[in-house]
Amino acid sequence: MNKEREIARTLKEVYKGKETISREELKEYFISINPNITPEAIRNRIYHLVRFGTFYAITNNLYAFSNKQKWSPNIDDKIVSIWENTSIEFAQNEFCFWTTKWYNEFTNLQAFNEIIVIEVDGIVAESFYHKLAVNLVNVYYQPNEKEIEYYITTKDLSCVIRPIITRAPIIKQDTSPATKRSANHRAESPPISKLEKLLTDLYYDKNLLIPWKYEEVNIWQTVFNKYNLNFSIIYNYAKRRDSSVKIFDFILNNVTNLPNDIIRYLQERRNT
């Protein structure tokens, strides 16, 4: 811990005034103080400095000194209850839970209804829906526009089940190699959406998230001002939702105070 603290102080002095630091710059710095350092040791040093909170990744190859918060949403009892009642049976499958309540933190608009979205491996998504619908009301499987307008938006609470997009950015609460994926193991907390996924879904889910779409620009700006965001995560997930990555035009046109390196990153990826 003391070593990381000392390195953190030195790095902040060396790169004082810079908006971002590249992985290559960090590599050159570590080689300058230890010419014999190995590439693996450099990767480990960067990893531990991110864990320590010295800086955070804003892309896979760019870092910024941490002056923002790490997003940590409240997982309410309704989500936990669903997870506890289904996770052992579906232990081998990928899950992601999120709720529209999490958007309320980022806007003055407080929607009166809540939608819990549960994304699960496509091969079991429909059977998971039928299991959940036995004990819960207002559960919908891949609802269409009419179902959303006439049923979901008029209810205080609804659950939406849909297939998960491959390699979606998820926060997994239990990643112990010894227990992960065992047939009857259940992680203590449900896997939830990363903040980058929550924002990307807001952009693309034009029917399901209509009440929050009205505040979309404010939500993005509030999140960017307050929380750490990794734009490589947004890019990789958005590419699987929309190969044109139009979301980057939205970000560039609406989110202010972006570092110049991030603007260049978004412009380059937008044109690929």
Coordinates of C-alpha atoms in Angstrom, one line a residue:
M1 CA 0.0 0.0 0.0
N2 CA 2.8 2.4 0.9
K3 CA 4.5 1.6 -2.4
E4 CA 1.4 2.4 -4.4
R5 CA 0.9 5.6 -2.5
E6 CA 4.5 6.7 -3.2
I7 CA 4.2 5.9 -6.9
A8 CA 0.9 7.7 -7.0
R9 CA 2.5 10.9 -5.6
T10 CA 5.3 10.7 -8.1
L11 CA 3.1 10.1 -11.1
K12 CA 0.8 13.0 -10.2
E13 CA 3.9 15.2 -10.0
V14 CA 5.4 13.9 -13.3
Y15 CA 2.2 14.3 -15.2
K16 CA 0.9 17.3 -13.5
G17 CA -1.5 19.3 -15.6
K18 CA -2.2 16.5 -18.1
E19 CA -5.8 15.5 -18.8
T20 CA -4.9 12.0 -19.6
I21 CA -2.0 9.5 -19.5
S22 CA -1.5 6.9 -22.1
R23 CA -0.4 3.3 -21.4
E24 CA 2.7 4.0 -23.5
E25 CA 3.6 6.9 -21.3
L26 CA 3.2 4.8 -18.2
K27 CA 5.3 2.1 -19.8
E28 CA 8.1 4.6 -20.5
Y29 CA 8.0 6.0 -17.0
F30 CA 8.3 2.6 -15.4
I31 CA 11.2 1.6 -17.7
S32 CA 12.9 4.9 -16.9
I33 CA 13.1 4.1 -13.2
N34 CA 13.7 0.3 -13.8
P35 CA 15.2 -0.6 -17.2
N36 CA 14.9 -4.3 -16.4
I37 CA 11.2 -4.2 -15.6
T38 CA 9.2 -6.8 -17.6
P39 CA 6.0 -6.1 -19.6
E40 CA 4.1 -8.3 -17.2
A41 CA 5.4 -6.3 -14.2
I42 CA 4.3 -3.1 -15.9
R43 CA 0.8 -4.5 -16.5
N44 CA 0.6 -5.6 -12.9
R45 CA 1.8 -2.1 -11.7
I46 CA -0.8 -0.4 -13.8
Y47 CA -3.5 -2.8 -12.6
H48 CA -2.7 -2.2 -9.0
L49 CA -2.6 1.6 -9.4
V50 CA -6.1 1.4 -10.9
R51 CA -7.2 -0.8 -8.0
F52 CA -5.6 1.6 -5.6
G53 CA -7.5 4.5 -7.1
T54 CA -4.5 6.5 -8.4
F55 CA -6.2 6.8 -11.8
Y56 CA -9.0 5.1 -13.7
A57 CA -9.2 3.8 -17.3
I58 CA -11.1 6.0 -19.7
T59 CA -10.3 3.7 -22.6
N60 CA -8.2 0.5 -22.8
N61 CA -5.1 2.6 -23.4
L62 CA -5.8 6.0 -21.7
Y63 CA -6.0 6.9 -18.0
A64 CA -7.1 9.9 -16.0
F65 CA -6.2 10.7 -12.4
S66 CA -9.2 9.8 -10.2
N67 CA -11.2 12.8 -9.1
K68 CA -14.6 11.1 -9.8
Q69 CA -16.5 8.4 -8.0
K70 CA -16.9 4.7 -8.7
W71 CA -20.6 4.0 -9.4
S72 CA -22.1 1.6 -6.9
P73 CA -25.9 1.3 -7.1
N74 CA -28.3 0.1 -4.5
I75 CA -29.5 -3.4 -5.3
D76 CA -33.0 -3.5 -3.9
D77 CA -34.8 -6.4 -2.3
K78 CA -36.9 -7.2 -5.4
I79 CA -33.9 -7.9 -7.5
V80 CA -32.2 -9.9 -4.7
S81 CA -35.4 -12.0 -4.2
I82 CA -35.6 -12.9 -7.9
W83 CA -31.9 -13.8 -7.9
E84 CA -32.2 -16.0 -4.8
N85 CA -35.1 -17.9 -6.2
T86 CA -33.7 -18.6 -9.7
S87 CA -29.9 -18.5 -9.6
I88 CA -29.1 -22.0 -8.5
E89 CA -31.3 -23.5 -11.3
F90 CA -29.7 -21.3 -13.8
A91 CA -26.2 -21.2 -12.3
Q92 CA -24.6 -22.1 -15.7
N93 CA -26.1 -19.1 -17.5
E94 CA -25.1 -15.5 -18.0
F95 CA -27.3 -12.9 -16.3
C96 CA -27.6 -9.2 -16.0
F97 CA -30.0 -7.3 -13.7
W98 CA -30.8 -3.6 -13.8
T99 CA -33.6 -1.3 -13.0
T100 CA -34.9 2.0 -14.3
K101 CA -34.7 3.3 -10.7
W102 CA -31.0 3.7 -11.2
Y103 CA -31.6 6.4 -13.8
N104 CA -33.4 8.5 -11.2
E105 CA -30.1 9.4 -9.5
F106 CA -29.0 11.3 -12.6
T107 CA -32.0 13.4 -13.3
N108 CA -34.6 15.6 -11.5
L109 CA -37.3 13.7 -13.4
Q110 CA -38.5 10.9 -11.0
A111 CA -40.5 8.4 -13.0
F112 CA -43.4 7.0 -11.1
N113 CA -43.0 3.5 -12.4
E114 CA -40.1 1.0 -12.2
I115 CA -39.0 -1.6 -14.8
I116 CA -36.7 -4.3 -13.7
V117 CA -34.8 -5.7 -16.7
I118 CA -33.4 -9.2 -16.5
E119 CA -31.1 -10.2 -19.4
V120 CA -30.2 -13.9 -19.6
D121 CA -28.7 -16.3 -22.1
G122 CA -30.9 -16.5 -25.1
I123 CA -31.1 -20.3 -25.0
V124 CA -32.9 -20.2 -21.6
A125 CA -34.5 -16.8 -21.7
E126 CA -38.0 -18.0 -22.5
S127 CA -37.9 -20.8 -19.9
F128 CA -36.6 -18.3 -17.3
Y129 CA -39.6 -16.1 -18.2
H130 CA -42.1 -18.9 -17.7
K131 CA -40.5 -19.8 -14.3
L132 CA -40.7 -16.2 -13.1
A133 CA -44.3 -15.6 -14.4
V134 CA -45.6 -18.4 -12.2
N135 CA -45.0 -16.3 -9.0
L136 CA -44.9 -12.7 -10.3
V137 CA -47.3 -10.5 -12.1
N138 CA -46.5 -8.0 -14.8
V139 CA -43.7 -10.1 -16.2
Y140 CA -43.0 -9.7 -20.0
Y141 CA -40.8 -11.5 -22.4
Q142 CA -39.3 -9.2 -25.1
P143 CA -42.3 -6.9 -25.0
N144 CA -43.3 -5.2 -28.2
E145 CA -44.1 -1.5 -28.6
K146 CA -47.8 -2.0 -27.9
E147 CA -47.2 -4.0 -24.7
I148 CA -44.8 -1.4 -23.5
E149 CA -47.2 1.5 -24.1
Y150 CA -50.4 -0.1 -22.8
Y151 CA -49.2 -2.4 -20.0
I152 CA -45.6 -1.7 -18.8
T153 CA -45.7 2.1 -18.7
T154 CA -49.1 2.1 -16.8
K155 CA -47.9 -0.3 -14.0
D156 CA -46.0 0.7 -10.9
L157 CA -43.6 -2.2 -11.3
S158 CA -42.9 -4.5 -14.2
C159 CA -40.3 -7.1 -15.0
V160 CA -38.9 -7.4 -18.6
I161 CA -37.0 -10.6 -19.6
R162 CA -34.9 -10.5 -22.7
P163 CA -31.8 -12.3 -24.2
I164 CA -28.5 -10.8 -23.1
I165 CA -26.2 -9.4 -25.7
T166 CA -22.9 -11.3 -25.8
R167 CA -20.1 -9.9 -23.8
A168 CA -22.3 -7.3 -22.2
P169 CA -20.4 -5.2 -19.6
I170 CA -21.5 -6.7 -16.3
I171 CA -20.4 -6.3 -12.6
K172 CA -20.1 -9.8 -11.2
Q173 CA -20.2 -9.9 -7.4
D174 CA -18.6 -13.3 -7.0
T175 CA -15.6 -14.1 -9.2
S176 CA -13.9 -16.8 -7.1
P177 CA -12.3 -19.3 -9.6
A178 CA -13.0 -22.1 -7.2
T179 CA -16.7 -21.6 -7.1
K180 CA -17.6 -19.7 -10.3
R181 CA -19.8 -21.8 -12.6
S182 CA -20.1 -24.8 -10.3
A183 CA -23.4 -26.5 -10.9
N184 CA -25.0 -25.6 -7.6
H185 CA -23.1 -22.5 -6.6
R186 CA -25.0 -19.2 -6.2
A187 CA -23.1 -15.8 -5.9
E188 CA -24.3 -13.8 -2.9
S189 CA -25.3 -10.8 -5.0
P190 CA -26.8 -10.7 -8.5
P191 CA -24.7 -9.7 -11.5
I192 CA -25.7 -6.2 -12.5
S193 CA -25.2 -3.8 -15.4
K194 CA -22.1 -1.6 -15.5
L195 CA -22.7 2.1 -15.7
E196 CA -21.4 2.1 -19.3
K197 CA -24.0 -0.4 -20.2
L198 CA -26.8 1.5 -18.5
L199 CA -26.0 4.6 -20.5
T200 CA -25.7 2.7 -23.8
D201 CA -29.0 0.9 -23.2
L202 CA -30.6 4.3 -22.6
Y203 CA -29.5 5.4 -26.0
Y204 CA -30.7 2.3 -27.9
D205 CA -33.8 1.3 -26.0
K206 CA -36.0 3.9 -27.5
N207 CA -39.4 2.2 -26.7
L208 CA -38.7 0.7 -23.3
L209 CA -37.1 3.7 -21.7
I210 CA -39.3 6.5 -23.2
P211 CA -39.8 8.4 -19.9
W212 CA -36.0 8.6 -19.3
K213 CA -35.2 9.5 -23.0
Y214 CA -36.6 13.0 -22.3
E215 CA -33.7 13.5 -19.9
E216 CA -31.1 11.6 -21.8
V217 CA -28.7 14.5 -22.4
N218 CA -28.9 15.5 -18.7
I219 CA -28.4 11.9 -17.6
W220 CA -25.2 11.5 -19.7
Q221 CA -23.8 14.8 -18.6
T222 CA -24.5 14.2 -14.9
V223 CA -22.9 10.7 -15.1
F224 CA -19.8 12.0 -16.9
N225 CA -19.3 14.8 -14.4
K226 CA -19.6 12.6 -11.3
Y227 CA -18.5 9.0 -12.2
N228 CA -15.6 7.2 -13.8
L229 CA -16.5 6.1 -17.4
N230 CA -14.5 3.8 -19.7
F231 CA -15.3 4.7 -23.3
S232 CA -13.8 1.5 -24.6
I233 CA -16.5 -0.4 -22.7
I234 CA -19.1 1.9 -24.3
Y235 CA -17.6 1.4 -27.8
N236 CA -17.3 -2.4 -27.5
Y237 CA -20.9 -2.8 -26.3
A238 CA -22.4 -0.3 -28.7
K239 CA -20.7 -2.1 -31.6
R240 CA -22.7 -5.2 -30.7
R241 CA -25.9 -3.2 -30.6
D242 CA -25.3 -1.0 -33.7
S243 CA -22.3 -1.4 -36.0
S244 CA -22.5 2.2 -37.1
V245 CA -21.9 3.4 -33.5
K246 CA -24.1 6.4 -33.9
I247 CA -24.0 6.8 -30.1
F248 CA -20.7 8.5 -30.5
D249 CA -22.3 11.3 -32.5
F250 CA -24.7 11.7 -29.7
I251 CA -21.9 11.9 -27.1
L252 CA -19.8 14.3 -29.1
N253 CA -22.8 16.6 -29.8
N254 CA -24.2 16.6 -26.3
V255 CA -21.6 15.8 -23.5
T256 CA -19.4 18.8 -22.6
N257 CA -16.0 19.0 -21.0
L258 CA -14.7 15.8 -22.6
P259 CA -10.9 15.5 -22.6
N260 CA -9.3 16.1 -26.0
D261 CA -8.0 12.6 -26.1
I262 CA -11.5 11.2 -25.6
I263 CA -12.9 13.5 -28.3
R264 CA -10.2 12.1 -30.7
Y265 CA -10.9 8.6 -29.6
L266 CA -14.7 8.9 -30.3
Q267 CA -14.1 10.6 -33.6
E268 CA -11.7 7.9 -34.7
R269 CA -14.0 5.0 -33.7
R270 CA -17.0 6.8 -35.2
N271 CA -15.4 6.6 -38.6
T272 CA -14.3 2.9 -38.4

